[in-house]
Short mmCIF file of N, CA and C in Angstrom, two decimals:
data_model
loop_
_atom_site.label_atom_id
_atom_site.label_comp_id
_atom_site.label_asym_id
_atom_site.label_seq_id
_atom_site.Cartn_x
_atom_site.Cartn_y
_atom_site.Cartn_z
N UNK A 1 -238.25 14.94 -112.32
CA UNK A 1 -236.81 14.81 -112.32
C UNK A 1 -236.19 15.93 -113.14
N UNK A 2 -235.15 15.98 -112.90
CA UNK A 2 -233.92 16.93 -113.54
C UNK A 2 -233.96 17.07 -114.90
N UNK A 3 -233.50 17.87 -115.88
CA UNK A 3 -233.15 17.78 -117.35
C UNK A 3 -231.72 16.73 -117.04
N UNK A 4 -231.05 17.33 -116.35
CA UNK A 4 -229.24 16.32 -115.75
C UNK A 4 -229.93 15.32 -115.30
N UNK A 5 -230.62 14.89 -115.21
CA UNK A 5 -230.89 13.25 -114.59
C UNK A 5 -231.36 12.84 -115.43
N UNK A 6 -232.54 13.23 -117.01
CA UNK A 6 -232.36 13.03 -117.65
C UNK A 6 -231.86 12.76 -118.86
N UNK A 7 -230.53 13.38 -119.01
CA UNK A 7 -229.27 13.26 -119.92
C UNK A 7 -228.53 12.42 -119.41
N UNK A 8 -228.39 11.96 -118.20
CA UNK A 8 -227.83 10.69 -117.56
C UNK A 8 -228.22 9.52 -117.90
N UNK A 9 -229.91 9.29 -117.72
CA UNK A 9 -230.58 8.57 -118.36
C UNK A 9 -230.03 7.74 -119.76
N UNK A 10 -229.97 9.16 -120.67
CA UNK A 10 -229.89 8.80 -122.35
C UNK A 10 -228.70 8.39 -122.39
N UNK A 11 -227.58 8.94 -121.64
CA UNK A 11 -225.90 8.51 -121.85
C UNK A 11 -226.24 7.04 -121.83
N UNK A 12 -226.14 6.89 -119.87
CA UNK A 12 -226.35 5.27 -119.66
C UNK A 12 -227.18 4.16 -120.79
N UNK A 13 -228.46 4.55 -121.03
CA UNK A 13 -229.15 3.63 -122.33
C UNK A 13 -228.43 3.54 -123.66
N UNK A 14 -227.62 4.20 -123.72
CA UNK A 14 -226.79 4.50 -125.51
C UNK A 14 -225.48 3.91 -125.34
N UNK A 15 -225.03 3.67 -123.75
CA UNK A 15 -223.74 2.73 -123.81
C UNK A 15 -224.01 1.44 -124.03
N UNK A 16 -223.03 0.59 -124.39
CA UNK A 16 -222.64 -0.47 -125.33
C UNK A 16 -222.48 -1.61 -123.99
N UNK A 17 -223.62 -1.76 -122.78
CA UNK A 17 -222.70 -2.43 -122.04
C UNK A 17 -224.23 -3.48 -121.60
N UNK A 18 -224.42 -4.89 -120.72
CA UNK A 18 -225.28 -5.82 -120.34
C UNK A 18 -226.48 -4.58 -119.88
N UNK A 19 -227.53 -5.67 -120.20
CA UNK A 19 -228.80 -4.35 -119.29
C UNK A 19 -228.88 -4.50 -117.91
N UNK A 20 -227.89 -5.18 -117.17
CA UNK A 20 -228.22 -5.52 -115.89
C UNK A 20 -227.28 -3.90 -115.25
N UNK A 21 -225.81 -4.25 -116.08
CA UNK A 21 -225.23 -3.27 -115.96
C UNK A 21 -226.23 -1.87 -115.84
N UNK A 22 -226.85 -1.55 -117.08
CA UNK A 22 -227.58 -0.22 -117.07
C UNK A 22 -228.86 -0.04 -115.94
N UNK A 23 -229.42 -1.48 -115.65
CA UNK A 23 -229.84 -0.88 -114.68
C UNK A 23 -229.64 -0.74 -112.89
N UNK A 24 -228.61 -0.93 -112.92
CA UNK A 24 -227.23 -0.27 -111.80
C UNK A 24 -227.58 0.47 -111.74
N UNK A 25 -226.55 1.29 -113.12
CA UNK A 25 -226.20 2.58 -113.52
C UNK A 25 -227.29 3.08 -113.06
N UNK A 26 -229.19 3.21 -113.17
CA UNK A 26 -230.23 4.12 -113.10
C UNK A 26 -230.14 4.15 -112.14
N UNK A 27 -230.61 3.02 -111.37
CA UNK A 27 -230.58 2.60 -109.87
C UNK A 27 -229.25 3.73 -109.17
N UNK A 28 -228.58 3.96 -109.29
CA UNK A 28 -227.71 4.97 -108.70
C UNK A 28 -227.58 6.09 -109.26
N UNK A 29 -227.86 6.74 -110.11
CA UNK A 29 -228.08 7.64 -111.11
C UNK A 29 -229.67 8.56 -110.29
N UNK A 30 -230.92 7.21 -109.71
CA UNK A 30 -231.80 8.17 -109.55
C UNK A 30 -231.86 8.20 -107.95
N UNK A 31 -230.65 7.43 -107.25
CA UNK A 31 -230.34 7.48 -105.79
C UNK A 31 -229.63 8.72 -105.42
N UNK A 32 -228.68 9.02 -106.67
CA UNK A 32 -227.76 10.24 -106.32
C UNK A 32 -228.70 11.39 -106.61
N UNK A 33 -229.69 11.55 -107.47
CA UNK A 33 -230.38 12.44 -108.06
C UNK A 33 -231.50 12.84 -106.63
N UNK A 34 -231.60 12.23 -105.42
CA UNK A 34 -232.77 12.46 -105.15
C UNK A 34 -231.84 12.60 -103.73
N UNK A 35 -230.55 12.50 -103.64
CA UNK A 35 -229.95 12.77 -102.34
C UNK A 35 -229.60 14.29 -103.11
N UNK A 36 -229.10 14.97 -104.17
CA UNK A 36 -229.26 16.41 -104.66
C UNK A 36 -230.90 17.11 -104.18
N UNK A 37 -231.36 16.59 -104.46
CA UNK A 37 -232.96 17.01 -104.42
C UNK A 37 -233.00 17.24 -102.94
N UNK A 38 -232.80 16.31 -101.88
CA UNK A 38 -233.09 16.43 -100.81
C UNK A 38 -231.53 17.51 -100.28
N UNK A 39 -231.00 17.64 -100.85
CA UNK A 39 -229.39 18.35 -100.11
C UNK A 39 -230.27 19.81 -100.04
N UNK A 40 -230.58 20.02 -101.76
CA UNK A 40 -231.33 21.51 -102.10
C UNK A 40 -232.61 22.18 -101.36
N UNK A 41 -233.15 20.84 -100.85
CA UNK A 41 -234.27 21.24 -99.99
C UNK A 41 -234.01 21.45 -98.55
N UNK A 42 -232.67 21.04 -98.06
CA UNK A 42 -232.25 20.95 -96.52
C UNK A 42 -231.68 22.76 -96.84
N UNK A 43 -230.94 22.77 -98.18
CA UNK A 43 -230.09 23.89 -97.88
C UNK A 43 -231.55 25.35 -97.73
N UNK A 44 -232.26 25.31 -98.50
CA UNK A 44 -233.53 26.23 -98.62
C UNK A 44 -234.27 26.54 -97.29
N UNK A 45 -234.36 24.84 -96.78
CA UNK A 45 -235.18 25.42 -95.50
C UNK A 45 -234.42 25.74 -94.36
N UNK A 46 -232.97 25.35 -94.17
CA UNK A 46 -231.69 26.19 -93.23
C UNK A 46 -231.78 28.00 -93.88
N UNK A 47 -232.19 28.66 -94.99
CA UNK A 47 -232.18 29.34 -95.50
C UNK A 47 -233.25 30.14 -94.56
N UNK A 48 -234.27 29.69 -94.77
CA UNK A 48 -236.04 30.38 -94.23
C UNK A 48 -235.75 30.35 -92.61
N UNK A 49 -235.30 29.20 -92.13
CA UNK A 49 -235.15 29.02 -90.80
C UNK A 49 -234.02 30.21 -90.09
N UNK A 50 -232.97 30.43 -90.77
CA UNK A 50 -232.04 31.67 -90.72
C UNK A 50 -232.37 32.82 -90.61
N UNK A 51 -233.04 33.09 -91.75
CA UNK A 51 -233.54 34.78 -91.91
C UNK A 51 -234.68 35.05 -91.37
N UNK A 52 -235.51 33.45 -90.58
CA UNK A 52 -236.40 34.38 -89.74
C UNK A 52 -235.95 34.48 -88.37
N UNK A 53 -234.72 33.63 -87.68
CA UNK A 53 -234.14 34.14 -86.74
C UNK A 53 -233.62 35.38 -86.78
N UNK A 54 -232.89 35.45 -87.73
CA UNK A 54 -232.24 37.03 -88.09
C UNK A 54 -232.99 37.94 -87.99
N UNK A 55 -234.22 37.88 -88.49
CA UNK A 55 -235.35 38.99 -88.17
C UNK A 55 -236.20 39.04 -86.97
N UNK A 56 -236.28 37.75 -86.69
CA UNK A 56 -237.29 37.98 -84.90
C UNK A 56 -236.03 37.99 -83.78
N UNK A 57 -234.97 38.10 -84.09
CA UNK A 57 -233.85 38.00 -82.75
C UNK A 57 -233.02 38.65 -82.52
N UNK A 58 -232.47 38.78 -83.47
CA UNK A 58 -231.06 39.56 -83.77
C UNK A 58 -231.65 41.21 -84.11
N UNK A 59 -232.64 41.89 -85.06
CA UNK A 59 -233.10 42.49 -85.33
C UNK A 59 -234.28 42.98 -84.55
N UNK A 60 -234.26 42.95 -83.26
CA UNK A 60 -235.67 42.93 -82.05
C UNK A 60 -235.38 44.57 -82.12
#
């Protein structure tokens, strides 16, 4: 995981609120964290998938 997903972590555990509450908070904290993860990995491989069209097609 993230250093930011882990400072999320420490916020949420250090607030003043039920533990059912906090574990929501993770529970969506490591849902949003892993839809980033997967956004960064869609955007990378649209990336590879691009520039090798660009080079076997466009560039013939």
């Amino acid at each position: 995981m993230s250093n930011k997903f882990e400072q999320a972590i420490v916020k949420i555990l250090k607030d003043d609120y039920p533990v059912e509450i906090k574990v929501a908070a993770i529970m969506a904290e490591y849902k949003q964290s892993q839809r980033t993860m997967l956004n960064e990995l869609s955007n990378k491989i649209g990336n590879v998938i691009d520039t090798t069209y660009n080079d076997t097609v466009i560039h013939k």
